[in-house]
Tab-separated table of C-alpha atoms and ligand atoms in Angstrom:
chain	number	residue	atom	x	y	z
V	1081	MET	CA	-127.962	-62.395	20.430
V	1082	LYS	CA	-129.804	-60.982	23.356
V	1083	PHE	CA	-130.790	-57.906	21.322
V	1084	THR	CA	-133.079	-59.651	18.860
V	1085	LYS	CA	-134.674	-61.598	21.699
V	1086	VAL	CA	-135.701	-58.483	23.752
V	1087	LEU	CA	-137.246	-56.136	21.003
V	1088	PRO	CA	-138.988	-58.237	18.312
V	1089	GLY	CA	-142.150	-56.029	18.288
V	1090	LEU	CA	-140.244	-52.769	17.754
V	1091	VAL	CA	-138.295	-54.409	14.964
V	1092	MET	CA	-141.607	-55.494	13.324
V	1093	VAL	CA	-143.018	-51.908	13.656
V	1094	LEU	CA	-139.901	-50.470	12.097
V	1095	ILE	CA	-140.094	-52.979	9.245
V	1096	LEU	CA	-143.845	-52.136	8.726
V	1097	LEU	CA	-143.160	-48.376	8.685
V	1098	ALA	CA	-140.304	-48.840	6.229
V	1099	THR	CA	-142.597	-50.890	3.992
V	1100	MET	CA	-145.290	-48.182	4.022
V	1101	VAL	CA	-142.803	-45.371	3.249
V	1102	GLY	CA	-140.288	-47.004	0.962
V	1103	CYS	CA	-142.062	-49.532	-1.184
V	1104	SER	CA	-145.241	-47.561	-2.616
V	1105	PRO	CA	-143.965	-45.552	-5.621
V	1106	ALA	CA	-147.484	-44.485	-6.570
V	1107	ALA	CA	-148.254	-42.904	-3.225
V	1108	THR	CA	-147.163	-39.291	-2.507
V	1109	PRO	CA	-144.595	-39.763	0.011
V	1110	GLU	CA	-145.838	-38.582	3.332
V	1111	PRO	CA	-143.201	-36.784	5.309
V	1112	ALA	CA	-141.393	-39.518	6.887
V	1113	GLU	CA	-142.274	-40.022	10.484
V	1114	PRO	CA	-139.278	-39.138	12.488
V	1115	ALA	CA	-137.415	-42.355	12.489
V	1116	ALA	CA	-137.674	-44.079	15.761
V	1117	PRO	CA	-134.498	-43.586	17.636
V	1118	ALA	CA	-132.093	-46.218	16.552
V	1119	ALA	CA	-132.601	-49.080	18.829
V	1120	THR	CA	-129.931	-48.872	21.461
V	1121	LYS	CA	-128.024	-51.938	22.231
V	1122	VAL	CA	-129.526	-53.396	25.357
V	1123	PRO	CA	-126.776	-54.545	27.582
V	1124	ALA	CA	-126.935	-58.266	28.043
V	1125	THR	CA	-128.829	-59.011	31.215
V	1126	GLU	CA	-126.645	-62.128	31.808
V	1127	ALA	CA	-122.899	-62.637	31.802
V	1128	PRO	CA	-121.567	-63.392	28.281
V	1129	ALA	CA	-121.239	-67.097	27.582
V	1130	ALA	CA	-117.995	-68.362	29.111
V	1131	GLU	CA	-115.175	-68.787	26.565
V	1132	GLU	CA	-114.963	-72.286	25.170
V	1133	PRO	CA	-112.402	-74.132	27.364
V	1134	GLU	CA	-109.269	-75.293	25.573
V	1135	PRO	CA	-109.793	-78.908	24.485
V	1136	ALA	CA	-107.997	-81.166	26.993
V	1137	ALA	CA	-104.641	-82.403	25.678
V	1138	LYS	CA	-104.901	-85.966	24.425
V	1139	VAL	CA	-103.499	-88.523	26.862
V	1140	TYR	CA	-101.767	-91.238	24.886
V	1141	ALA	CA	-101.832	-94.910	25.754
V	1142	TYR	CA	-99.587	-97.604	24.254
V	1143	GLU	CA	-102.417	-98.515	21.863
V	1144	ASP	CA	-102.239	-94.994	20.401
V	1145	MET	CA	-98.525	-95.277	19.610
V	1146	VAL	CA	-97.330	-95.824	16.055
V	1147	VAL	CA	-93.560	-96.255	16.399
V	1148	GLY	CA	-91.258	-95.827	13.421
V	1149	PHE	CA	-88.194	-97.895	14.433
V	1150	LEU	CA	-84.928	-97.515	12.487
V	1151	GLN	CA	-82.829	-100.638	13.209
V	1152	THR	CA	-79.152	-100.819	12.150
V	1153	GLY	CA	-79.400	-104.144	10.337
V	1154	SER	CA	-78.981	-107.805	11.319
V	1155	GLU	CA	-75.247	-108.107	12.008
V	1156	GLY	CA	-75.256	-110.753	14.715
V	1157	GLY	CA	-76.758	-112.330	17.812
V	1158	TRP	CA	-76.960	-109.106	19.772
V	1159	ARG	CA	-78.917	-107.365	17.006
V	1160	ALA	CA	-81.260	-110.316	16.579
V	1161	ALA	CA	-82.103	-110.183	20.303
V	1162	ASN	CA	-82.564	-106.401	20.123
V	1163	SER	CA	-84.960	-106.622	17.148
V	1164	ALA	CA	-86.908	-109.419	18.822
V	1165	SER	CA	-87.246	-107.271	21.947
V	1166	PHE	CA	-88.878	-104.450	19.943
V	1167	LYS	CA	-91.228	-106.740	17.997
V	1168	GLU	CA	-92.312	-108.908	20.945
V	1169	THR	CA	-92.784	-105.995	23.356
V	1170	ALA	CA	-94.808	-104.033	20.770
V	1171	THR	CA	-97.174	-106.995	20.437
V	1172	GLN	CA	-97.477	-107.343	24.207
V	1173	LEU	CA	-98.276	-103.625	24.671
V	1174	GLY	CA	-100.563	-103.208	21.662
V	1175	ILE	CA	-98.152	-100.780	19.958
V	1176	THR	CA	-98.156	-100.434	16.148
V	1177	LEU	CA	-94.513	-100.962	15.143
V	1178	LYS	CA	-93.186	-99.922	11.721
V	1179	PHE	CA	-89.784	-101.695	11.548
V	1180	TYR	CA	-87.153	-100.392	9.098
V	1181	ASP	CA	-83.996	-102.487	8.504
V	1182	SER	CA	-81.218	-100.076	7.458
V	1183	GLN	CA	-79.059	-103.016	6.263
V	1184	ASN	CA	-76.052	-101.395	8.031
V	1185	ASP	CA	-76.128	-98.598	5.419
V	1186	LEU	CA	-76.141	-95.044	6.805
V	1187	ALA	CA	-77.744	-93.529	3.685
V	1188	LYS	CA	-80.566	-96.066	3.939
V	1189	GLN	CA	-81.070	-95.279	7.636
V	1190	VAL	CA	-81.327	-91.526	6.910
V	1191	ALA	CA	-83.800	-92.238	4.081
V	1192	GLY	CA	-85.870	-94.408	6.415
V	1193	PHE	CA	-85.881	-91.601	8.964
V	1194	GLN	CA	-87.254	-89.184	6.370
V	1195	GLN	CA	-89.948	-91.701	5.416
V	1196	PHE	CA	-91.145	-91.886	9.010
V	1197	ILE	CA	-91.212	-88.085	9.257
V	1198	GLN	CA	-93.496	-88.004	6.193
V	1199	ASP	CA	-95.652	-90.927	7.335
V	1200	PRO	CA	-98.806	-89.380	8.877
V	1201	GLU	CA	-99.462	-92.520	10.945
V	1202	VAL	CA	-96.111	-92.440	12.773
V	1203	ASN	CA	-96.270	-90.368	15.973
V	1204	VAL	CA	-92.881	-91.252	17.520
V	1205	ILE	CA	-89.523	-92.242	15.987
V	1206	VAL	CA	-86.983	-94.588	17.605
V	1207	MET	CA	-83.494	-95.033	16.155
V	1208	SER	CA	-80.405	-97.143	16.763
V	1209	PRO	CA	-77.984	-94.859	14.874
V	1210	LEU	CA	-75.359	-96.576	12.745
V	1211	GLU	CA	-72.960	-93.683	13.251
V	1212	VAL	CA	-72.576	-90.767	15.689
V	1213	THR	CA	-72.812	-88.054	13.014
V	1214	GLY	CA	-75.062	-87.182	10.060
V	1215	TRP	CA	-78.358	-86.616	11.907
V	1216	GLU	CA	-78.822	-82.820	12.276
V	1217	GLN	CA	-81.215	-82.235	9.358
V	1218	VAL	CA	-83.538	-85.184	9.918
V	1219	LEU	CA	-83.674	-84.427	13.641
V	1220	LYS	CA	-84.633	-80.809	12.865
V	1221	ASP	CA	-87.273	-82.037	10.383
V	1222	ALA	CA	-88.702	-84.451	12.968
V	1223	LYS	CA	-88.917	-81.636	15.538
V	1224	ALA	CA	-90.673	-79.396	12.987
V	1225	ALA	CA	-93.118	-82.244	12.310
V	1226	GLY	CA	-93.796	-82.565	16.043
V	1227	LYS	CA	-92.526	-86.163	16.197
V	1228	PRO	CA	-90.447	-86.990	19.310
V	1229	VAL	CA	-87.231	-88.958	18.656
V	1230	ILE	CA	-85.739	-91.517	21.050
V	1231	LEU	CA	-82.221	-92.955	20.603
V	1232	SER	CA	-81.994	-96.654	21.460
V	1233	ASP	CA	-78.788	-98.647	22.008
V	1234	ARG	CA	-76.383	-96.059	20.543
V	1235	ARG	CA	-75.753	-92.366	21.145
V	1236	ILE	CA	-74.966	-89.595	18.611
V	1237	ASP	CA	-72.645	-86.579	18.856
V	1238	GLY	CA	-74.441	-83.468	20.155
V	1239	PHE	CA	-77.932	-82.131	19.261
V	1240	GLU	CA	-79.369	-83.138	22.660
V	1241	ASP	CA	-82.136	-80.560	22.141
V	1242	LEU	CA	-83.324	-82.469	19.073
V	1243	TYR	CA	-84.063	-85.829	20.709
V	1244	VAL	CA	-85.963	-86.754	23.874
V	1245	THR	CA	-83.522	-89.219	25.450
V	1246	PHE	CA	-80.895	-91.901	24.751
V	1247	ILE	CA	-81.548	-95.318	26.261
V	1248	GLY	CA	-78.493	-97.528	26.070
V	1249	ALA	CA	-75.254	-98.746	27.560
V	1250	ASP	CA	-72.237	-96.826	28.734
V	1251	PHE	CA	-69.942	-98.165	26.018
V	1252	VAL	CA	-66.904	-96.420	27.486
V	1253	GLU	CA	-67.473	-98.270	30.767
V	1254	GLU	CA	-67.880	-101.531	28.850
V	1255	GLY	CA	-64.423	-100.873	27.361
V	1256	ARG	CA	-63.007	-100.049	30.810
V	1257	LYS	CA	-64.392	-103.330	32.188
V	1258	ALA	CA	-62.724	-105.248	29.341
V	1259	GLY	CA	-59.410	-103.486	29.994
V	1260	ARG	CA	-59.541	-104.245	33.721
V	1261	GLU	CA	-60.254	-107.927	33.037
V	1262	MET	CA	-57.475	-108.152	30.424
V	1263	CYS	CA	-55.052	-106.736	33.017
V	1264	LYS	CA	-56.080	-109.502	35.435
V	1265	LEU	CA	-55.692	-112.180	32.731
V	1266	LEU	CA	-52.212	-110.932	31.764
V	1267	GLU	CA	-50.983	-110.364	35.307
V	1268	GLY	CA	-47.414	-111.682	35.537
V	1269	SER	CA	-47.068	-111.990	31.751
V	1270	GLU	CA	-43.680	-110.779	30.497
V	1271	SER	CA	-45.250	-109.254	27.359
V	1272	LYS	CA	-48.673	-107.671	27.237
V	1273	ASN	CA	-49.306	-107.206	23.506
V	1274	VAL	CA	-53.052	-107.026	22.771
V	1275	TRP	CA	-54.848	-106.935	19.418
V	1276	GLU	CA	-58.199	-105.120	19.087
V	1277	LEU	CA	-60.989	-106.038	16.635
V	1278	VAL	CA	-63.093	-102.898	16.151
V	1279	GLY	CA	-66.763	-102.543	15.156
V	1280	ASN	CA	-67.879	-100.456	12.209
V	1281	VAL	CA	-65.998	-97.157	11.993
V	1282	GLY	CA	-68.023	-94.188	13.263
V	1283	ALA	CA	-70.328	-96.222	15.503
V	1284	ALA	CA	-70.580	-95.129	19.142
V	1285	PRO	CA	-69.767	-98.613	20.538
V	1286	ALA	CA	-66.662	-98.821	18.352
V	1287	ILE	CA	-65.417	-95.372	19.383
V	1288	ASP	CA	-66.310	-95.627	23.061
V	1289	ARG	CA	-65.279	-99.225	23.792
V	1290	GLY	CA	-61.878	-98.505	22.267
V	1291	LYS	CA	-61.545	-95.381	24.427
V	1292	GLY	CA	-62.522	-97.144	27.639
V	1293	PHE	CA	-60.340	-100.197	26.968
V	1294	ARG	CA	-57.235	-98.049	26.497
V	1295	GLU	CA	-57.898	-96.140	29.740
V	1296	THR	CA	-57.742	-99.195	32.003
V	1297	ALA	CA	-55.437	-101.424	29.918
V	1298	ALA	CA	-52.742	-98.755	30.087
V	1299	GLU	CA	-52.824	-98.984	33.917
V	1300	CYS	CA	-51.171	-102.427	33.795
V	1301	GLY	CA	-48.785	-101.848	30.857
V	1302	ILE	CA	-50.886	-103.415	28.091
V	1303	VAL	CA	-49.860	-102.252	24.604
V	1304	VAL	CA	-52.438	-102.387	21.780
V	1305	THR	CA	-50.133	-103.479	18.936
V	1306	ASN	CA	-52.885	-104.080	16.311
V	1307	SER	CA	-56.312	-102.448	15.941
V	1308	GLN	CA	-58.552	-102.716	12.884
V	1309	THR	CA	-62.243	-102.788	12.007
V	1310	ALA	CA	-63.837	-106.167	11.389
V	1311	ASN	CA	-67.340	-104.629	11.151
V	1312	TRP	CA	-68.874	-106.678	13.998
V	1313	SER	CA	-68.675	-109.886	11.912
V	1314	VAL	CA	-67.300	-113.410	12.459
V	1315	VAL	CA	-65.899	-113.628	8.918
V	1316	GLU	CA	-64.030	-110.334	9.054
V	1317	GLY	CA	-62.864	-111.039	12.612
V	1318	LYS	CA	-61.225	-114.248	11.339
V	1319	GLN	CA	-59.757	-112.597	8.222
V	1320	VAL	CA	-58.173	-109.728	10.151
V	1321	THR	CA	-56.725	-112.037	12.820
V	1322	GLU	CA	-55.323	-114.414	10.164
V	1323	ALA	CA	-53.529	-111.507	8.501
V	1324	TRP	CA	-52.040	-110.381	11.818
V	1325	LEU	CA	-50.902	-113.903	12.672
V	1326	LYS	CA	-49.098	-114.180	9.328
V	1327	ALA	CA	-47.054	-111.147	10.366
V	1328	SER	CA	-46.452	-112.114	14.026
V	1329	LYS	CA	-47.603	-114.512	16.723
V	1330	ASP	CA	-46.320	-112.273	19.526
V	1331	VAL	CA	-49.754	-111.630	20.997
V	1332	GLN	CA	-50.925	-112.307	24.550
V	1333	GLY	CA	-54.512	-111.049	24.373
V	1334	ILE	CA	-57.292	-110.229	21.896
V	1335	PHE	CA	-60.094	-107.734	22.639
V	1336	GLY	CA	-63.099	-108.256	20.373
V	1337	GLN	CA	-65.457	-105.280	20.603
V	1338	ASN	CA	-68.287	-107.758	20.121
V	1339	ASP	CA	-68.736	-111.522	20.466
V	1340	GLU	CA	-68.920	-112.242	16.728
V	1341	MET	CA	-65.507	-110.743	15.951
V	1342	ALA	CA	-64.000	-112.679	18.892
V	1343	PHE	CA	-65.478	-115.909	17.481
V	1344	GLY	CA	-63.652	-115.196	14.202
V	1345	ALA	CA	-60.396	-114.630	16.101
V	1346	ILE	CA	-60.854	-117.925	17.971
V	1347	GLU	CA	-61.156	-119.798	14.656
V	1348	ALA	CA	-58.030	-118.094	13.287
V	1349	LEU	CA	-55.992	-118.892	16.434
V	1350	LYS	CA	-56.984	-122.568	16.278
V	1351	GLU	CA	-55.991	-122.789	12.597
V	1352	ALA	CA	-52.643	-121.185	13.462
V	1353	GLY	CA	-51.979	-123.838	16.111
V	1354	LEU	CA	-52.587	-121.556	19.104
V	1355	VAL	CA	-54.955	-122.451	21.971
V	1356	PRO	CA	-57.565	-119.685	22.399
V	1357	ALA	CA	-58.162	-118.518	26.003
V	1358	VAL	CA	-54.915	-120.266	27.028
V	1359	ASP	CA	-52.048	-119.187	24.720
V	1360	VAL	CA	-53.948	-116.002	23.879
V	1361	LYS	CA	-56.491	-114.559	26.346
V	1362	ILE	CA	-59.742	-113.423	24.735
V	1363	ILE	CA	-62.300	-110.883	25.918
V	1364	SER	CA	-65.415	-109.783	24.033
V	1365	VAL	CA	-68.530	-107.634	24.566
V	1366	ASP	CA	-72.251	-108.485	24.326
V	1367	ALA	CA	-72.664	-111.688	26.414
V	1368	THR	CA	-74.810	-113.402	23.767
V	1369	ALA	CA	-75.685	-117.092	23.888
V	1370	GLY	CA	-72.739	-117.753	21.550
V	1371	ALA	CA	-70.357	-116.184	24.056
V	1372	PHE	CA	-71.684	-118.368	26.863
V	1373	GLN	CA	-71.191	-121.431	24.667
V	1374	ALA	CA	-67.610	-120.349	23.850
V	1375	MET	CA	-66.881	-119.918	27.573
V	1376	LEU	CA	-68.396	-123.328	28.298
V	1377	ASP	CA	-66.172	-124.714	25.476
V	1378	GLY	CA	-63.134	-123.077	27.131
V	1379	THR	CA	-62.263	-120.806	24.145
V	1380	LEU	CA	-63.392	-117.398	25.505
V	1381	ASN	CA	-62.168	-116.021	28.849
V	1382	VAL	CA	-64.593	-113.145	29.515
V	1383	THR	CA	-67.601	-111.459	27.930
V	1384	VAL	CA	-68.819	-108.006	29.021
V	1385	GLU	CA	-72.605	-107.723	28.858
V	1386	CYS	CA	-74.301	-105.189	26.572
V	1387	ASN	CA	-78.042	-105.542	27.146
V	1388	PRO	CA	-80.096	-105.717	23.877
V	1389	LEU	CA	-83.486	-106.090	25.625
V	1390	LEU	CA	-84.141	-102.339	25.567
V	1391	ALA	CA	-87.668	-102.170	24.119
V	1392	PRO	CA	-89.658	-101.970	27.396
V	1393	GLN	CA	-87.597	-98.969	28.564
V	1394	VAL	CA	-87.709	-97.353	25.099
V	1395	TYR	CA	-91.496	-97.717	24.700
V	1396	GLU	CA	-92.046	-96.386	28.226
V	1397	ALA	CA	-89.945	-93.325	27.382
V	1398	ALA	CA	-91.764	-92.880	24.047
V	1399	LEU	CA	-95.145	-92.873	25.781
V	1400	ALA	CA	-93.891	-90.335	28.330
V	1401	ALA	CA	-92.615	-88.150	25.483
V	1402	LEU	CA	-95.961	-88.276	23.660
V	1403	ASN	CA	-97.647	-87.207	26.907
V	1404	GLY	CA	-95.291	-84.245	27.228
V	1405	GLU	CA	-93.329	-85.551	30.205
V	1406	SER	CA	-89.672	-84.515	30.509
V	1407	LEU	CA	-86.991	-87.219	30.628
V	1408	PRO	CA	-83.247	-87.330	31.424
V	1409	LYS	CA	-81.086	-87.083	28.311
V	1410	TRP	CA	-79.580	-90.514	29.017
V	1411	ILE	CA	-81.105	-93.572	30.695
V	1412	PRO	CA	-78.206	-96.068	31.036
V	1413	SER	CA	-78.960	-99.786	30.770
V	1414	GLN	CA	-77.641	-102.027	33.592
V	1415	GLU	CA	-75.001	-104.657	32.696
V	1416	SER	CA	-72.662	-107.280	34.115
V	1417	VAL	CA	-69.490	-109.272	33.248
V	1418	PHE	CA	-69.307	-113.059	32.821
V	1419	PHE	CA	-66.311	-115.401	33.239
V	1420	MET	CA	-65.240	-118.773	31.780
V	1421	ASP	CA	-63.973	-119.771	35.249
V	1422	ASP	CA	-67.301	-119.050	36.995
V	1423	PRO	CA	-68.458	-122.351	38.583
V	1424	SER	CA	-72.108	-121.282	38.054
V	1425	LEU	CA	-71.564	-120.489	34.370
V	1426	LYS	CA	-73.748	-123.353	33.101
V	1427	ASP	CA	-76.683	-122.292	35.296
V	1428	ILE	CA	-76.261	-118.638	34.326
V	1429	ALA	CA	-76.208	-119.592	30.624
V	1430	ALA	CA	-79.382	-121.664	31.056
V	1431	GLY	CA	-81.215	-118.661	32.496
V	1432	ARG	CA	-80.297	-116.170	29.796
V	1433	GLN	CA	-82.939	-114.663	27.462
V	1434	TYR	CA	-80.570	-114.251	24.486
Z	1105	LIG	O1	-74.650	-101.218	19.567
Z	1105	LIG	C1	-74.348	-102.473	20.146
Z	1105	LIG	C2	-73.451	-103.243	19.244
Z	1105	LIG	O2	-74.042	-103.379	17.957
Z	1105	LIG	C3	-73.152	-104.664	19.722
Z	1105	LIG	O3	-72.144	-104.743	20.669
Z	1105	LIG	C4	-72.791	-105.318	18.424
Z	1105	LIG	O4	-72.813	-106.724	18.493
Z	1105	LIG	C5	-73.838	-104.740	17.499
Z	1105	LIG	O5	-73.460	-104.744	16.185
């Protein structure tokens, strides 16, 4: 303090006087000298030290990111490509990835979410939600913990203020594309009965693809005469189709909400003596390597692409979120449609990453 720096001698005199007066019990106390006027505070001769500047906000780099990633499970080719995208891209960018396999169990996925909220190393959470509901509490807890949340692949219902952004496909448009292509395949057909194999109940792709398909299929008189979940799997896709065929073979088209369920339907049609993609037109979603092989084999008419290679976009958004940048609530992935009758199909298949 400036004060002690300017008057050390006066302070010493005062201390000396106090010693003489106060600390000699034997001596008759002399009348105390009038105390020196209390030292007045000498105004600082220089401006007070500037306030400490706020520490600059940390600027994150990929190497600083510890991503807690909640994957749905490992239900097929699309998911395998999606998981590989996150693992390979994390290695390329130097990101620490904590990968949680929810085994297609919603309770497990919620528990994994809570683990990442508690994990002091994790600074951003990415999730591919198994279902559109059930997330309010964990999203609120993540916000309270200051951990940004990014939705990958699948959306949820509401709570847009509780996550940074959703990076994934427009599943409704995927369904619309499938409906438009089924209309083309069934053009001129007397009957237009279509069966739908649905993904797991409550999942955004299952809800939205079904919605979109019905919008455009209705425009050409298609009637969805059977619709049932086959949980994205080949086995259940075959079982459900077998059961339907036992009841009736009056079907002109099958819409598999993913490639795997369509593969199961193809097996069931063959075993029932029907020629897939000829007697019964078949359309699926994902455009995995298996779908390209089925089209090259002549058993699948069309596959609508759903891009699983989302990690680069997701990690870029996560880094932006950690650095406080604002992002749109939805960053749609870009996708195409592929056809059995495409003369370039073999070359396209050869160039695919998954
Ligand atoms: O969320 C994308 C969907 O999840 C894919 O279409 C399906 O194959 C996977 O299970």
